[in-house]
Amino acid sequence: MKLAAFAVCTLTLAAQEYPAGELKHLAVPTATSVRPVSVTAQEIQRETPVPSVTHLKGSVEIKTPVCVRSGPGNEQVCDGYVVLRADEADFHEDTGQIEARGNVKVTREK
């Protein structure tokens, strides 16, 4: 019985440690796209001056819009996102380079 109570308390504490509502969000404008890059993580540290390196930790998600120039006016047309998920990442705002670490997955989403 004591073991079951300990397990319930441990699960409750783990769930409270990282509740879904605790994620932080940041929209980062880029020079190469009409849409900003969206970053989400439990911890976000942004260096100054901007543009800089943004350090992301815990449930990291970086959504980069997929945009191409087309038509006579060379307008950007955006369709979907490339989504990177990782445990940690450094996002270089000036170059768009991402250094991801731990359980890294990249997908395409509409």
PDB file of C-alpha atoms in Angstrom:
ATOM      1  CA  MET A   1       0.000   0.000   0.000  1.00  0.00           C
ATOM      2  CA  LYS A   2       2.824   2.412   0.844  1.00  0.00           C
ATOM      3  CA  LEU A   3       4.457   1.687  -2.514  1.00  0.00           C
ATOM      4  CA  ALA A   4       1.249   2.530  -4.383  1.00  0.00           C
ATOM      5  CA  ALA A   5       0.872   5.809  -2.473  1.00  0.00           C
ATOM      6  CA  PHE A   6       4.517   6.685  -3.234  1.00  0.00           C
ATOM      7  CA  ALA A   7       3.979   5.960  -6.947  1.00  0.00           C
ATOM      8  CA  VAL A   8       0.876   8.181  -7.076  1.00  0.00           C
ATOM      9  CA  CYS A   9       2.726  11.024  -5.320  1.00  0.00           C
ATOM     10  CA  THR A  10       5.702  10.675  -7.675  1.00  0.00           C
ATOM     11  CA  LEU A  11       3.482  10.764 -10.778  1.00  0.00           C
ATOM     12  CA  THR A  12       1.617  13.782  -9.439  1.00  0.00           C
ATOM     13  CA  LEU A  13       4.856  15.667  -8.776  1.00  0.00           C
ATOM     14  CA  ALA A  14       6.209  14.810 -12.233  1.00  0.00           C
ATOM     15  CA  ALA A  15       3.010  16.048 -13.875  1.00  0.00           C
ATOM     16  CA  GLN A  16       3.168  19.323 -11.938  1.00  0.00           C
ATOM     17  CA  GLU A  17       6.811  19.879 -12.852  1.00  0.00           C
ATOM     18  CA  TYR A  18       6.097  20.458 -16.568  1.00  0.00           C
ATOM     19  CA  PRO A  19       2.410  21.286 -17.102  1.00  0.00           C
ATOM     20  CA  ALA A  20       1.447  21.957 -20.726  1.00  0.00           C
ATOM     21  CA  GLY A  21       0.430  25.553 -19.977  1.00  0.00           C
ATOM     22  CA  GLU A  22       3.976  26.413 -18.848  1.00  0.00           C
ATOM     23  CA  LEU A  23       5.482  26.457 -22.350  1.00  0.00           C
ATOM     24  CA  LYS A  24       6.878  29.779 -23.506  1.00  0.00           C
ATOM     25  CA  HIS A  25       6.361  31.065 -27.053  1.00  0.00           C
ATOM     26  CA  LEU A  26       8.326  33.509 -29.188  1.00  0.00           C
ATOM     27  CA  ALA A  27       7.846  34.696 -32.787  1.00  0.00           C
ATOM     28  CA  VAL A  28      11.174  35.559 -34.431  1.00  0.00           C
ATOM     29  CA  PRO A  29      11.054  37.647 -37.635  1.00  0.00           C
ATOM     30  CA  THR A  30      13.562  36.678 -40.336  1.00  0.00           C
ATOM     31  CA  ALA A  31      14.993  38.481 -43.334  1.00  0.00           C
ATOM     32  CA  THR A  32      14.287  35.512 -45.611  1.00  0.00           C
ATOM     33  CA  SER A  33      10.544  35.026 -45.044  1.00  0.00           C
ATOM     34  CA  VAL A  34       7.376  37.076 -44.794  1.00  0.00           C
ATOM     35  CA  ARG A  35       6.305  34.905 -41.851  1.00  0.00           C
ATOM     36  CA  PRO A  36       8.201  34.701 -38.551  1.00  0.00           C
ATOM     37  CA  VAL A  37       9.751  31.523 -37.164  1.00  0.00           C
ATOM     38  CA  SER A  38       7.761  30.279 -34.167  1.00  0.00           C
ATOM     39  CA  VAL A  39       9.709  28.856 -31.217  1.00  0.00           C
ATOM     40  CA  THR A  40       8.244  27.111 -28.175  1.00  0.00           C
ATOM     41  CA  ALA A  41      10.028  25.647 -25.137  1.00  0.00           C
ATOM     42  CA  GLN A  42       9.860  25.341 -21.377  1.00  0.00           C
ATOM     43  CA  GLU A  43      12.840  27.705 -21.100  1.00  0.00           C
ATOM     44  CA  ILE A  44      13.764  30.432 -23.583  1.00  0.00           C
ATOM     45  CA  GLN A  45      16.836  32.624 -23.147  1.00  0.00           C
ATOM     46  CA  ARG A  46      17.445  35.283 -25.762  1.00  0.00           C
ATOM     47  CA  GLU A  47      20.771  37.057 -25.976  1.00  0.00           C
ATOM     48  CA  THR A  48      21.076  40.762 -26.745  1.00  0.00           C
ATOM     49  CA  PRO A  49      21.462  42.626 -29.025  1.00  0.00           C
ATOM     50  CA  VAL A  50      18.908  41.266 -31.468  1.00  0.00           C
ATOM     51  CA  PRO A  51      19.375  39.431 -33.822  1.00  0.00           C
ATOM     52  CA  SER A  52      21.141  36.986 -31.561  1.00  0.00           C
ATOM     53  CA  VAL A  53      21.179  33.360 -30.455  1.00  0.00           C
ATOM     54  CA  THR A  54      18.055  32.086 -28.732  1.00  0.00           C
ATOM     55  CA  HIS A  55      18.675  29.173 -26.345  1.00  0.00           C
ATOM     56  CA  LEU A  56      15.738  26.756 -25.992  1.00  0.00           C
ATOM     57  CA  LYS A  57      15.401  23.960 -23.440  1.00  0.00           C
ATOM     58  CA  GLY A  58      12.672  21.408 -22.713  1.00  0.00           C
ATOM     59  CA  SER A  59       9.953  20.362 -25.187  1.00  0.00           C
ATOM     60  CA  VAL A  60      11.524  22.476 -27.934  1.00  0.00           C
ATOM     61  CA  GLU A  61       9.515  23.116 -31.110  1.00  0.00           C
ATOM     62  CA  ILE A  62      10.744  25.361 -33.923  1.00  0.00           C
ATOM     63  CA  LYS A  63       8.259  25.977 -36.773  1.00  0.00           C
ATOM     64  CA  THR A  64       9.819  27.441 -39.902  1.00  0.00           C
ATOM     65  CA  PRO A  65       7.436  28.519 -42.684  1.00  0.00           C
ATOM     66  CA  VAL A  66       8.037  27.022 -46.135  1.00  0.00           C
ATOM     67  CA  CYS A  67       7.925  29.966 -48.558  1.00  0.00           C
ATOM     68  CA  VAL A  68       8.971  30.332 -52.207  1.00  0.00           C
ATOM     69  CA  ARG A  69       9.073  33.313 -54.538  1.00  0.00           C
ATOM     70  CA  SER A  70       6.794  32.991 -57.562  1.00  0.00           C
ATOM     71  CA  GLY A  71       4.748  34.932 -60.050  1.00  0.00           C
ATOM     72  CA  PRO A  72       5.514  38.070 -62.012  1.00  0.00           C
ATOM     73  CA  GLY A  73       5.873  40.187 -58.866  1.00  0.00           C
ATOM     74  CA  ASN A  74       8.255  37.672 -57.283  1.00  0.00           C
ATOM     75  CA  GLU A  75       5.884  37.436 -54.291  1.00  0.00           C
ATOM     76  CA  GLN A  76       6.484  34.934 -51.514  1.00  0.00           C
ATOM     77  CA  VAL A  77       3.922  32.156 -51.332  1.00  0.00           C
ATOM     78  CA  CYS A  78       3.938  30.151 -48.083  1.00  0.00           C
ATOM     79  CA  ASP A  79       2.547  26.639 -47.701  1.00  0.00           C
ATOM     80  CA  GLY A  80       3.090  24.723 -44.481  1.00  0.00           C
ATOM     81  CA  TYR A  81       5.988  24.460 -42.063  1.00  0.00           C
ATOM     82  CA  VAL A  82       9.103  22.465 -41.364  1.00  0.00           C
ATOM     83  CA  VAL A  83       8.867  21.580 -37.673  1.00  0.00           C
ATOM     84  CA  LEU A  84      11.893  20.641 -35.582  1.00  0.00           C
ATOM     85  CA  ARG A  85      11.331  19.066 -32.167  1.00  0.00           C
ATOM     86  CA  ALA A  86      14.173  18.427 -29.712  1.00  0.00           C
ATOM     87  CA  ASP A  87      15.122  18.421 -26.048  1.00  0.00           C
ATOM     88  CA  GLU A  88      17.367  21.484 -26.514  1.00  0.00           C
ATOM     89  CA  ALA A  89      18.327  23.825 -29.345  1.00  0.00           C
ATOM     90  CA  ASP A  90      20.172  27.041 -30.155  1.00  0.00           C
ATOM     91  CA  PHE A  91      18.518  29.150 -32.855  1.00  0.00           C
ATOM     92  CA  HIS A  92      20.797  31.675 -34.593  1.00  0.00           C
ATOM     93  CA  GLU A  93      18.426  34.440 -35.616  1.00  0.00           C
ATOM     94  CA  ASP A  94      20.794  36.122 -38.082  1.00  0.00           C
ATOM     95  CA  THR A  95      21.505  32.979 -40.165  1.00  0.00           C
ATOM     96  CA  GLY A  96      18.541  30.727 -39.345  1.00  0.00           C
ATOM     97  CA  GLN A  97      20.973  27.980 -38.285  1.00  0.00           C
ATOM     98  CA  ILE A  98      19.638  25.570 -35.646  1.00  0.00           C
ATOM     99  CA  GLU A  99      21.837  23.440 -33.393  1.00  0.00           C
ATOM    100  CA  ALA A 100      19.523  20.781 -31.932  1.00  0.00           C
ATOM    101  CA  ARG A 101      20.366  18.214 -29.250  1.00  0.00           C
ATOM    102  CA  GLY A 102      18.587  15.218 -27.733  1.00  0.00           C
ATOM    103  CA  ASN A 103      15.703  13.312 -29.357  1.00  0.00           C
ATOM    104  CA  VAL A 104      15.659  15.417 -32.539  1.00  0.00           C
ATOM    105  CA  LYS A 105      12.841  14.985 -35.079  1.00  0.00           C
ATOM    106  CA  VAL A 106      12.074  17.020 -38.196  1.00  0.00           C
ATOM    107  CA  THR A 107       8.698  16.844 -39.958  1.00  0.00           C
ATOM    108  CA  ARG A 108       6.725  18.754 -42.571  1.00  0.00           C
ATOM    109  CA  GLU A 109       3.272  20.005 -41.578  1.00  0.00           C
ATOM    110  CA  LYS A 110       0.519  21.814 -43.440  1.00  0.00           C
TER     111      LYS A 110
END
